[in-house]
Amino acid sequence: MKSDSQVRRLLALIPYLASHGGWADLAETARIFGVGAAQLRKDVEILQFVGDQDRGPENLIDIDIEGLDEGDIFLSNADFLTRPLRFTKDEALSLIVGLQAVAELAAGDELAAARSALEKLRAAAGEAANVPVAVVESAGDPQVREALAKAINDKRVVAFDYDVQGEKTVQVQAEPKLVTTAARYVYLQAWSRQREGWRTYRLDRIGSVTILDEPAQARGEPPPFDPDWVASRPGAQLVTLAIAPKAAWLADYWPVREVRKSADAVEVDLLVADQHWLTAQLLRLGPDLLDVQPAAALEPAAAEARDALARYGAPVK
Amino acid sequence: MSPNTFNRTFERDKAELLALGVPIEVGEAPDGEDGYRVRRASFELPPVEFTAAEAAMVALAGSVWQSAAQSEQAVQALAKLRAAGLNPDPGRALALAPAIRAEGESFDTLAGAIADRCPVSFGYQGQTRHLQPRGLASRHGAWYVKGFDTDRGEPRTFKLSRFSEPARRDGRPGSFPPTDPGFDKLFTDDAADAECVVEIRPGAAPSLSRRGKPAGHGRYRFRYGQDGQFAAELAGYGADVLVVEPAELRDEVAARLRAIGGRA
């Protein structure tokens, strides 16, 4: 037998080509099947030795080999296999989870389409779709997503409130381009009218969106998104925290450089570009923070805690 | 070919066909002899039709995986749908680019074990754990497996990135009943069973105030879970946020603040 993945491909390729009236573009078909054009050509060449046993050994699929040189696939006599095979478990799982991830980011009409497609896909997969999987993203307010999707599709400028590090709100005017996931957050990539450049905005920090009566300009494609941008920010300071093991999960949400584990503490090295962010994390840790190096990095958080305790009228010690 | 060799070859071919999605049945042929049968309906993808909007979403789903093995499977599944007539509009520009990745070698093992209802064991923070895996969840970019922990005798959730030894099958397929359809709900935040009132300084902590219900005079009402996470979040806002009631939450937040403020 030929390699498993090639047999799989051939069994889908025959009904694909048959359903396209016996003609398809070689390069496009290769892309659809996720292989290079040279590999797909080899696949097609094998098809001329494939036939339906019931119709006799001479009755094989006809391939126009010269057509392949021109980048065309012509075939006939392939109507004995008109339907693809059912999904395998791995195929069903991968596509269904992919569609669930799409649904987490979609809103409005697109969300409705993703959900109904998911239902149809599950029904078609049948038994193969028996692995329960949940996909949850922090994609913010659905109304925000719906407004952004509409503005992207209609190529319009939007205005929205944006929370900077949870500290204050700024007004942003931008031309939205793409909603994308990177590591643990969902981001909007947009051309900032104020900054005259591409910026990324966390979706869960975007407040109410207004679509303006102003068309977006052609700005080309945004640069590839790099969630490790903190590391490249000038002035970032290396801080080492020792945390009680039960609170170590918090570190999963941080831009951690290195983690060292022992029985009674987890030590993490962080690059901190924003003192306000660090203060919030230290206050959040509270009794689960065992140590900070350098020690001076704790001082702003300690001062903030004392201010807060004064509001409660509570003693500091 | 000796009968033994034939049987071995046949069993191997049968397994290969099954892996491709072609099940073989044992049955009686018309002449009364035992035989093997492949039913067209059992291996052909049933008819499935998508609207143009649905087709665009399905096509997008094929490009979501960032890990090679799952991405290849999704592409194969999409190719089958195209062979069955799916024809997404390539000119349709999409505003969405979701991304998801599988985590380490345990992902495939767990997915297979869940499908086969087969117990697994794995190393977790230095200990060996035994689990009847029931489902997987990707939550904010991290993968979790949910199941029945047979060591602790209760349902537990484990984070795949914290496995210290990869999962392996540890028992027979079909060892436990299929998972309830309500599995998805296990991962939603339904533990918010208490209510509090919090005062927020004007303009401060917008991502907190947006989630609350305004109660006048800069005060907001929140529903929260009593697992300590909300108290930790509130403490994180420092002097910008003051808990008005209940007293237990006030005390809890103050105690957390004291742990930092009383130190320097």
Coordinates of C-alpha atoms in Angstrom, one line a residue:
Chain A
M1 CA 0.0 0.0 0.0
K2 CA 1.1 3.6 -0.7
S3 CA 1.6 5.8 2.3
D4 CA -1.5 6.3 4.3
S5 CA -1.8 10.1 3.7
Q6 CA -1.5 9.6 -0.1
V7 CA -4.2 7.0 -0.2
R8 CA -6.4 9.3 1.9
R9 CA -5.7 12.1 -0.6
L10 CA -6.4 10.0 -3.7
L11 CA -9.7 8.9 -2.2
A12 CA -10.8 12.5 -1.9
L13 CA -9.2 13.6 -5.1
I14 CA -11.3 11.3 -7.3
P15 CA -14.7 12.7 -6.2
Y16 CA -13.3 16.2 -6.1
L17 CA -12.2 16.1 -9.7
A18 CA -15.3 14.2 -10.7
S19 CA -17.5 16.9 -9.1
H20 CA -15.6 19.6 -11.0
G21 CA -16.7 18.2 -14.3
G22 CA -13.4 16.5 -15.0
W23 CA -11.3 19.6 -15.1
A24 CA -9.3 21.4 -12.4
D25 CA -6.3 23.7 -12.1
L26 CA -3.3 21.7 -10.8
A27 CA -1.8 24.5 -8.6
E28 CA -5.1 25.3 -7.0
T29 CA -6.0 21.7 -6.4
A30 CA -2.5 21.2 -4.8
R31 CA -3.2 24.1 -2.5
I32 CA -6.7 22.8 -1.5
F33 CA -5.2 19.4 -0.7
G34 CA -2.3 20.9 1.3
V35 CA 0.5 19.6 -0.8
G36 CA 3.0 21.0 -3.4
A37 CA 2.2 20.9 -7.1
A38 CA 4.9 18.3 -7.8
Q39 CA 3.3 15.9 -5.2
L40 CA -0.2 16.4 -6.6
R41 CA 1.1 15.7 -10.1
K42 CA 2.4 12.3 -8.8
D43 CA -1.0 11.7 -7.2
V44 CA -2.8 12.4 -10.4
E45 CA -0.4 10.1 -12.4
I46 CA -1.3 7.2 -10.0
L47 CA -5.0 7.7 -10.8
Q48 CA -4.5 6.4 -14.3
F49 CA -3.9 3.0 -12.7
V50 CA -7.1 3.2 -10.6
G51 CA -10.4 1.8 -11.6
D52 CA -13.6 0.0 -10.5
Q53 CA -12.9 -3.7 -10.2
D54 CA -16.5 -4.5 -11.2
R55 CA -16.1 -2.9 -14.6
G56 CA -13.0 -4.9 -15.5
P57 CA -9.3 -4.3 -15.3
E58 CA -9.1 -2.2 -18.5
N59 CA -11.7 0.2 -17.4
L60 CA -9.4 2.7 -15.6
I61 CA -9.5 6.4 -14.9
D62 CA -8.4 8.4 -18.0
I63 CA -5.8 11.2 -17.4
D64 CA -4.6 13.7 -19.9
I65 CA -0.9 13.5 -19.0
E66 CA 0.1 16.3 -21.5
G67 CA -2.5 18.5 -19.8
L68 CA -0.6 18.2 -16.6
D69 CA 2.4 19.9 -18.2
E70 CA 0.2 22.9 -18.9
G71 CA -1.0 22.9 -15.3
D72 CA -4.4 21.4 -16.0
I73 CA -5.9 18.2 -14.7
F74 CA -8.3 16.6 -17.2
L75 CA -9.8 13.3 -16.2
S76 CA -12.7 11.0 -17.2
N77 CA -14.1 7.6 -16.4
A78 CA -13.9 8.4 -12.6
D79 CA -17.7 8.4 -11.9
F80 CA -17.5 5.2 -9.9
L81 CA -16.4 7.1 -6.8
T82 CA -18.5 10.2 -6.5
R83 CA -18.5 10.7 -2.7
P84 CA -15.5 11.3 -0.4
L85 CA -14.9 9.0 2.5
R86 CA -16.4 9.9 5.9
F87 CA -14.2 11.9 8.2
T88 CA -11.7 10.1 10.4
K89 CA -11.8 11.0 14.1
D90 CA -8.7 13.2 13.8
E91 CA -10.1 15.0 10.8
A92 CA -13.5 15.6 12.4
L93 CA -11.8 16.8 15.7
S94 CA -9.5 19.2 13.9
L95 CA -12.0 20.9 11.7
I96 CA -14.7 21.1 14.4
V97 CA -12.4 22.6 16.9
G98 CA -11.2 25.0 14.2
L99 CA -14.8 26.0 13.5
Q100 CA -15.4 26.5 17.3
A101 CA -12.4 28.8 17.4
V102 CA -13.9 30.8 14.5
A103 CA -17.2 31.0 16.3
E104 CA -15.5 32.4 19.4
L105 CA -14.2 35.4 17.4
A106 CA -17.3 35.9 15.1
A107 CA -20.3 38.0 15.8
G108 CA -23.6 38.8 14.2
D109 CA -24.3 37.1 10.8
E110 CA -20.9 35.4 10.8
L111 CA -21.5 33.9 14.2
A112 CA -24.9 32.6 13.1
A113 CA -23.2 31.1 10.0
A114 CA -20.4 29.5 12.1
R115 CA -22.9 27.9 14.5
S116 CA -25.2 26.5 11.8
A117 CA -22.1 25.2 9.9
L118 CA -20.9 23.6 13.1
E119 CA -24.2 21.8 13.5
K120 CA -24.1 20.5 9.9
L121 CA -20.4 19.5 10.3
R122 CA -21.2 17.5 13.5
A123 CA -24.1 15.8 11.8
A124 CA -22.0 14.8 8.8
A125 CA -19.2 13.6 11.0
G126 CA -21.5 11.4 13.0
E127 CA -19.7 9.0 15.3
A128 CA -16.3 10.5 14.4
A129 CA -17.2 13.7 16.3
N130 CA -17.4 12.0 19.7
V131 CA -14.7 13.9 21.5
P132 CA -16.3 16.8 23.4
V133 CA -14.2 19.9 23.1
A134 CA -14.9 23.4 24.4
V135 CA -13.1 26.5 23.0
V136 CA -13.3 29.7 25.1
E137 CA -11.5 32.9 24.1
S138 CA -11.6 36.3 25.9
A139 CA -13.0 38.0 22.9
G140 CA -14.7 40.8 24.8
D141 CA -18.2 42.2 24.2
P142 CA -20.1 40.6 21.3
Q143 CA -21.6 44.0 20.3
V144 CA -18.0 45.3 20.0
R145 CA -17.1 42.4 17.8
E146 CA -20.2 42.8 15.6
A147 CA -19.5 46.6 15.1
L148 CA -15.8 45.9 14.3
A149 CA -16.7 43.1 11.8
K150 CA -19.2 45.4 10.1
A151 CA -16.7 48.3 9.9
I152 CA -14.0 45.9 8.5
N153 CA -16.3 44.5 5.9
D154 CA -17.6 48.0 4.9
K155 CA -14.1 49.5 5.1
R156 CA -15.1 52.3 7.6
V157 CA -13.3 54.2 10.3
V158 CA -14.3 53.5 13.9
A159 CA -14.1 55.4 17.2
F160 CA -13.9 53.5 20.5
D161 CA -12.9 53.7 24.1
Y162 CA -9.8 51.8 25.0
D163 CA -8.5 50.8 28.5
V164 CA -4.8 51.3 28.7
Q165 CA -3.5 48.6 31.1
G166 CA -6.8 48.8 33.0
E167 CA -5.8 52.2 34.4
K168 CA -7.4 54.9 32.2
T169 CA -9.6 55.1 29.1
V170 CA -8.4 56.8 25.9
Q171 CA -10.3 57.6 22.7
V172 CA -9.1 55.8 19.7
Q173 CA -9.9 56.5 16.0
A174 CA -8.8 53.7 13.8
E175 CA -9.3 51.8 10.6
P176 CA -10.0 48.2 11.7
K177 CA -8.5 45.4 9.6
L178 CA -8.4 42.0 11.3
V179 CA -9.5 40.3 14.5
T180 CA -6.9 37.7 15.5
T181 CA -5.8 35.4 18.4
A182 CA -2.3 35.5 19.7
A183 CA -1.5 33.3 22.8
R184 CA -4.1 34.0 25.4
Y185 CA -5.8 37.1 24.0
V186 CA -7.9 38.2 21.1
Y187 CA -6.6 41.4 19.3
L188 CA -7.8 43.9 16.8
Q189 CA -5.2 45.0 14.3
A190 CA -6.0 48.4 13.1
W191 CA -4.5 51.5 11.5
S192 CA -4.4 54.2 14.2
R193 CA -5.4 57.6 12.9
Q194 CA -3.7 59.3 15.8
R195 CA -0.5 57.4 15.6
E196 CA -0.4 57.1 11.8
G197 CA 0.6 53.5 12.0
W198 CA -0.6 49.9 12.6
R199 CA -1.5 49.1 16.2
T200 CA -3.0 46.2 18.1
Y201 CA -5.8 46.5 20.6
R202 CA -6.9 43.8 23.0
L203 CA -10.6 43.1 22.3
D204 CA -11.5 42.8 26.0
R205 CA -10.3 46.3 26.6
I206 CA -12.4 47.9 23.8
G207 CA -15.5 49.8 25.0
S208 CA -18.4 50.9 22.9
V209 CA -17.6 51.2 19.2
T210 CA -19.0 53.9 16.9
I211 CA -18.8 53.4 13.1
L212 CA -18.0 56.7 11.6
D213 CA -19.3 58.0 8.3
E214 CA -15.8 58.0 6.8
P215 CA -14.2 55.4 4.5
A216 CA -11.0 53.6 5.5
Q217 CA -7.9 54.3 3.3
A218 CA -5.9 51.6 1.6
R219 CA -3.1 50.9 4.0
G220 CA -1.8 47.6 2.7
E221 CA -1.4 44.6 5.1
P222 CA -0.6 45.0 8.8
P223 CA 2.8 43.6 9.9
P224 CA 2.9 40.1 11.4
F225 CA 1.7 40.3 14.9
D226 CA 4.3 39.6 17.6
P227 CA 2.9 39.0 21.1
D228 CA 6.4 39.0 22.6
W229 CA 6.6 42.8 22.0
V230 CA 7.3 43.4 25.7
A231 CA 10.7 42.0 25.3
S232 CA 11.6 44.5 22.6
R233 CA 10.3 47.5 24.5
P234 CA 13.1 49.9 25.7
G235 CA 13.4 50.4 29.4
A236 CA 12.1 47.0 30.4
Q237 CA 13.4 45.9 33.8
L238 CA 14.1 42.3 34.9
V239 CA 12.2 41.5 38.0
T240 CA 12.2 38.1 39.8
L241 CA 9.2 37.0 41.9
A242 CA 8.9 34.1 44.2
I243 CA 5.2 32.9 44.3
A244 CA 3.4 30.3 46.4
P245 CA 2.8 27.2 44.2
K246 CA -1.0 27.5 44.4
A247 CA -0.9 31.0 42.8
A248 CA 1.6 29.9 40.1
W249 CA -1.1 29.7 37.5
L250 CA -1.1 33.6 37.4
A251 CA 2.3 33.4 35.8
D252 CA 0.7 31.7 32.8
Y253 CA -0.7 35.1 31.9
W254 CA 2.6 36.9 32.1
P255 CA 5.4 37.5 29.7
V256 CA 7.7 35.2 31.6
R257 CA 11.4 34.8 30.7
E258 CA 12.2 31.9 32.9
V259 CA 10.5 29.7 35.5
R260 CA 12.2 27.8 38.3
K261 CA 10.2 25.4 40.5
S262 CA 10.9 24.1 44.0
A263 CA 8.8 22.4 46.6
D264 CA 7.5 25.5 48.3
A265 CA 7.9 28.3 45.7
V266 CA 7.8 29.1 42.0
E267 CA 10.4 31.6 40.9
V268 CA 9.7 33.6 37.7
D269 CA 11.8 36.1 35.8
L270 CA 9.7 38.8 34.2
L271 CA 10.5 41.7 31.8
V272 CA 8.5 44.6 33.1
A273 CA 8.0 47.6 30.8
D274 CA 5.2 49.1 32.8
Q275 CA 5.5 49.8 36.6
H276 CA 1.7 50.1 36.8
W277 CA 1.2 46.7 35.5
L278 CA 3.7 45.2 38.0
T279 CA 2.0 47.0 40.9
A280 CA -1.4 45.5 39.9
Q281 CA 0.1 42.0 39.7
L282 CA 1.9 42.3 43.1
L283 CA -1.3 43.6 44.8
R284 CA -3.2 40.8 43.2
L285 CA -0.8 38.2 44.5
G286 CA -1.1 39.5 48.1
P287 CA -0.1 36.8 50.6
D288 CA 0.9 34.5 47.7
L289 CA 3.9 36.8 46.9
L290 CA 6.8 35.4 48.8
D291 CA 9.7 37.6 47.6
V292 CA 10.6 40.3 45.0
Q293 CA 14.0 41.0 43.6
P294 CA 15.1 43.8 43.3
A295 CA 13.3 44.6 46.6
A296 CA 12.8 48.2 45.4
A297 CA 10.3 46.9 42.8
L298 CA 7.9 46.2 45.6
E299 CA 7.8 49.8 47.0
P300 CA 5.2 51.3 44.6
A301 CA 2.8 48.4 45.3
A302 CA 3.3 48.7 49.1
A303 CA 2.6 52.4 49.0
E304 CA -0.5 51.8 46.9
A305 CA -1.7 49.1 49.4
R306 CA -1.2 51.5 52.3
D307 CA -3.3 54.2 50.5
A308 CA -6.0 51.6 49.9
L309 CA -6.0 50.5 53.5
A310 CA -6.4 54.1 54.6
R311 CA -9.6 54.3 52.6
Y312 CA -10.9 51.2 54.4
G313 CA -9.8 52.8 57.7
A314 CA -8.0 49.6 58.3
P315 CA -4.6 49.2 60.0
V316 CA -1.6 48.4 57.9
K317 CA -0.1 45.8 60.2
Chain B
M1 CA -0.7 -18.1 1.2
S2 CA -1.1 -20.1 4.4
P3 CA -4.3 -19.4 6.4
N4 CA -2.3 -17.8 9.1
T5 CA -0.5 -15.4 6.8
F6 CA -3.8 -14.7 5.1
N7 CA -5.4 -13.8 8.4
R8 CA -2.6 -11.6 9.4
T9 CA -2.6 -9.8 6.1
F10 CA -6.4 -9.5 6.2
E11 CA -6.4 -8.1 9.7
R12 CA -3.8 -5.5 8.7
D13 CA -5.7 -4.4 5.7
K14 CA -8.9 -4.2 7.7
A15 CA -7.1 -2.0 10.3
E16 CA -5.8 0.2 7.5
L17 CA -9.2 0.5 5.9
L18 CA -10.7 1.4 9.2
A19 CA -8.1 4.1 9.8
L20 CA -9.1 5.5 6.4
G21 CA -12.7 5.6 7.5
V22 CA -13.9 2.4 5.8
P23 CA -15.5 0.0 8.4
I24 CA -15.7 -3.7 7.6
E25 CA -18.6 -5.8 8.8
V26 CA -18.8 -9.5 9.4
G27 CA -21.9 -11.0 7.9
E28 CA -23.4 -13.9 6.0
A29 CA -23.1 -13.9 2.2
P30 CA -26.1 -14.9 0.0
D31 CA -24.6 -18.4 -0.4
G32 CA -24.7 -18.9 3.4
E33 CA -20.9 -18.6 3.8
D34 CA -19.5 -16.2 6.4
G35 CA -18.1 -13.1 4.7
Y36 CA -17.0 -9.5 5.1
R37 CA -18.9 -6.6 3.7
V38 CA -18.3 -2.9 3.1
R39 CA -21.4 -0.8 2.9
R40 CA -21.2 2.3 0.8
A41 CA -23.3 4.3 3.3
S42 CA -20.9 3.4 6.1
F43 CA -17.9 4.9 4.4
E44 CA -19.3 7.6 2.2
L45 CA -19.5 11.1 3.6
P46 CA -23.3 11.8 4.0
P47 CA -24.7 14.7 1.9
V48 CA -24.0 18.0 3.5
E49 CA -24.7 21.4 2.0
F50 CA -23.5 24.8 3.2
T51 CA -24.7 28.3 2.4
A52 CA -22.1 30.7 1.1
A53 CA -21.7 32.3 4.5
E54 CA -21.3 28.9 6.2
A55 CA -18.8 27.8 3.5
A56 CA -16.7 30.9 4.3
M57 CA -16.6 30.0 8.0
V58 CA -15.8 26.3 7.3
A59 CA -13.0 27.3 5.0
L60 CA -11.6 29.6 7.6
A61 CA -11.7 26.8 10.2
G62 CA -9.3 24.9 8.0
S63 CA -6.6 27.5 8.6
V64 CA -7.0 27.9 12.4
W65 CA -4.5 25.3 13.6
Q66 CA -0.9 26.5 14.2
S67 CA 0.4 23.0 14.9
A68 CA 1.3 20.9 11.9
A69 CA -0.4 17.6 12.7
Q70 CA -3.8 19.0 13.4
S71 CA -3.5 21.5 10.6
E72 CA -2.9 18.6 8.1
Q73 CA -6.0 16.8 9.5
A74 CA -8.1 19.9 9.1
V75 CA -6.9 20.4 5.5
Q76 CA -7.8 16.8 4.7
A77 CA -11.2 17.2 6.2
L78 CA -11.8 20.4 4.2
A79 CA -10.6 18.6 1.0
K80 CA -13.2 16.0 1.6
L81 CA -15.9 18.7 2.0
R82 CA -14.7 20.2 -1.3
A83 CA -14.9 16.8 -2.9
A84 CA -18.5 16.7 -1.6
G85 CA -19.3 20.1 -3.3
L86 CA -18.2 22.7 -0.8
N87 CA -17.1 25.7 -2.8
P88 CA -16.1 28.7 -0.7
D89 CA -15.6 32.0 -2.5
P90 CA -11.9 32.6 -2.6
G91 CA -12.4 36.4 -3.2
R92 CA -14.3 36.9 0.1
A93 CA -11.9 38.8 2.4
L94 CA -12.3 37.7 6.0
A95 CA -12.0 40.0 9.0
L96 CA -11.2 37.1 11.3
A97 CA -7.9 35.2 11.8
P98 CA -8.3 32.8 14.8
A99 CA -5.4 30.7 15.8
I100 CA -5.2 27.6 18.0
R101 CA -2.4 25.2 18.8
A102 CA -2.2 21.7 20.3
E103 CA 0.0 21.3 23.3
G104 CA 2.7 18.7 23.2
E105 CA 2.4 15.0 22.6
S106 CA -0.4 14.5 25.1
F107 CA -3.1 16.2 23.0
D108 CA -3.4 13.4 20.5
T109 CA -3.2 10.7 23.1
L110 CA -6.0 12.3 25.2
A111 CA -8.2 13.0 22.2
G112 CA -7.9 9.3 21.2
A113 CA -8.5 8.1 24.7
I114 CA -11.6 10.2 25.1
A115 CA -13.0 8.9 21.8
D116 CA -12.3 5.3 22.9
R117 CA -13.2 5.9 26.6
C118 CA -9.9 4.6 27.7
P119 CA -8.3 5.5 31.0
V120 CA -5.0 7.4 30.9
S121 CA -2.1 8.2 33.3
F122 CA 0.3 11.1 33.2
G123 CA 2.8 13.0 35.4
Y124 CA 1.4 16.2 36.9
Q125 CA 3.6 18.4 39.0
G126 CA 5.8 15.4 39.8
Q127 CA 3.0 13.0 40.7
T128 CA 1.4 10.2 38.6
R129 CA -2.3 10.8 38.1
H130 CA -5.0 8.5 36.8
L131 CA -7.9 9.8 34.8
Q132 CA -10.9 8.8 32.9
P133 CA -10.7 11.6 30.4
R134 CA -14.1 13.0 29.3
G135 CA -13.3 16.1 27.3
L136 CA -10.8 18.7 26.2
A137 CA -11.0 22.5 26.4
S138 CA -9.0 25.3 25.0
R139 CA -9.5 28.2 27.4
H140 CA -7.7 31.5 26.5
G141 CA -5.1 29.7 24.5
A142 CA -4.3 26.9 27.0
W143 CA -5.5 23.3 26.8
Y144 CA -7.2 21.5 29.6
V145 CA -8.4 17.9 30.0
K146 CA -11.4 17.3 32.1
G147 CA -12.3 13.9 33.5
F148 CA -12.8 11.7 36.5
D149 CA -9.7 11.4 38.7
T150 CA -9.8 7.8 40.0
D151 CA -7.1 8.5 42.6
R152 CA -9.2 11.3 44.2
G153 CA -12.6 9.9 43.4
E154 CA -13.9 13.1 41.9
P155 CA -14.0 15.2 38.7
R156 CA -10.8 17.1 38.1
T157 CA -9.4 19.4 35.4
F158 CA -5.7 19.3 34.4
K159 CA -3.7 21.8 32.4
L160 CA -1.8 20.1 29.6
S161 CA 1.2 22.6 29.9
R162 CA 1.7 21.4 33.4
F163 CA 2.1 17.7 32.5
S164 CA 5.5 16.5 33.8
E165 CA 5.2 13.2 32.0
P166 CA 3.1 12.8 28.8
A167 CA -0.3 11.0 28.9
R168 CA -0.4 7.4 28.0
R169 CA -3.2 4.9 27.8
D170 CA -3.6 3.0 31.0
G171 CA -6.5 0.6 30.7
R172 CA -9.0 -0.8 28.3
P173 CA -11.1 1.1 25.8
G174 CA -14.8 1.3 26.8
S175 CA -13.9 1.4 30.5
F176 CA -16.4 4.2 31.4
P177 CA -19.7 5.5 30.0
P178 CA -19.8 8.2 27.3
T179 CA -19.6 11.9 28.3
D180 CA -22.8 13.9 28.9
P181 CA -23.6 16.4 26.2
G182 CA -23.5 19.2 28.8
F183 CA -19.7 19.0 28.9
D184 CA -19.2 22.5 27.5
K185 CA -20.9 24.0 30.5
L186 CA -18.3 22.7 32.8
F187 CA -16.0 25.4 31.5
T188 CA -18.2 28.4 31.8
D189 CA -18.1 30.8 34.8
D190 CA -21.2 29.8 36.6
A191 CA -19.7 29.9 40.1
A192 CA -20.7 33.6 40.5
D193 CA -23.2 33.1 43.3
A194 CA -22.6 36.1 45.5
E195 CA -23.2 39.8 45.1
C196 CA -21.2 42.8 46.2
V197 CA -21.1 46.6 45.9
V198 CA -17.8 48.3 44.9
E199 CA -16.9 52.0 44.7
I200 CA -14.6 52.9 41.8
R201 CA -12.8 56.2 41.4
P202 CA -14.2 58.1 38.4
G203 CA -12.4 57.1 35.2
A204 CA -10.3 54.4 37.0
A205 CA -10.4 50.7 36.4
P206 CA -12.6 50.9 33.2
S207 CA -12.3 47.2 32.4
L208 CA -13.8 46.5 35.9
S209 CA -16.6 49.1 35.9
R210 CA -17.8 48.0 32.5
R211 CA -18.6 44.5 33.9
G212 CA -20.7 45.9 36.8
K213 CA -24.1 47.3 37.1
P214 CA -24.0 51.1 38.0
A215 CA -25.6 51.7 41.4
G216 CA -25.1 55.5 41.6
H217 CA -22.4 57.6 43.3
G218 CA -19.5 55.8 41.6
R219 CA -20.8 52.5 42.9
Y220 CA -21.2 49.3 41.0
R221 CA -22.9 45.9 41.7
F222 CA -21.1 42.7 40.7
R223 CA -21.8 39.0 40.9
Y224 CA -18.8 37.1 41.9
G225 CA -17.5 33.6 42.8
Q226 CA -16.3 33.1 46.4
D227 CA -13.1 31.3 45.4
G228 CA -10.9 34.3 46.2
Q229 CA -10.2 35.3 42.6
F230 CA -12.5 38.3 42.6
A231 CA -11.0 39.5 45.9
A232 CA -7.5 39.2 44.3
E233 CA -8.6 41.1 41.3
L234 CA -10.1 43.9 43.4
A235 CA -6.9 44.2 45.5
G236 CA -5.0 44.5 42.2
Y237 CA -6.7 47.9 41.6
G238 CA -5.3 49.3 44.9
A239 CA -6.8 52.6 46.1
D240 CA -8.9 53.0 43.0
V241 CA -11.4 50.5 44.2
L242 CA -13.2 50.2 47.6
V243 CA -15.5 47.4 48.6
V244 CA -18.6 48.7 50.2
E245 CA -20.3 45.4 51.0
P246 CA -20.4 42.6 52.0
A247 CA -18.1 42.8 55.1
E248 CA -16.5 39.4 54.3
L249 CA -15.3 40.7 50.9
R250 CA -14.1 44.0 52.5
D251 CA -12.1 42.0 55.0
E252 CA -10.7 39.6 52.4
V253 CA -9.5 42.5 50.2
A254 CA -8.0 44.4 53.1
A255 CA -6.2 41.3 54.3
R256 CA -4.6 40.9 50.8
L257 CA -3.6 44.5 50.8
R258 CA -2.1 44.2 54.2
A259 CA 0.0 41.3 52.9
I260 CA 1.8 43.8 50.6
G261 CA 1.4 47.1 52.4
G262 CA 2.7 45.7 55.7
R263 CA 5.9 44.4 54.2
A264 CA 8.0 47.4 53.3

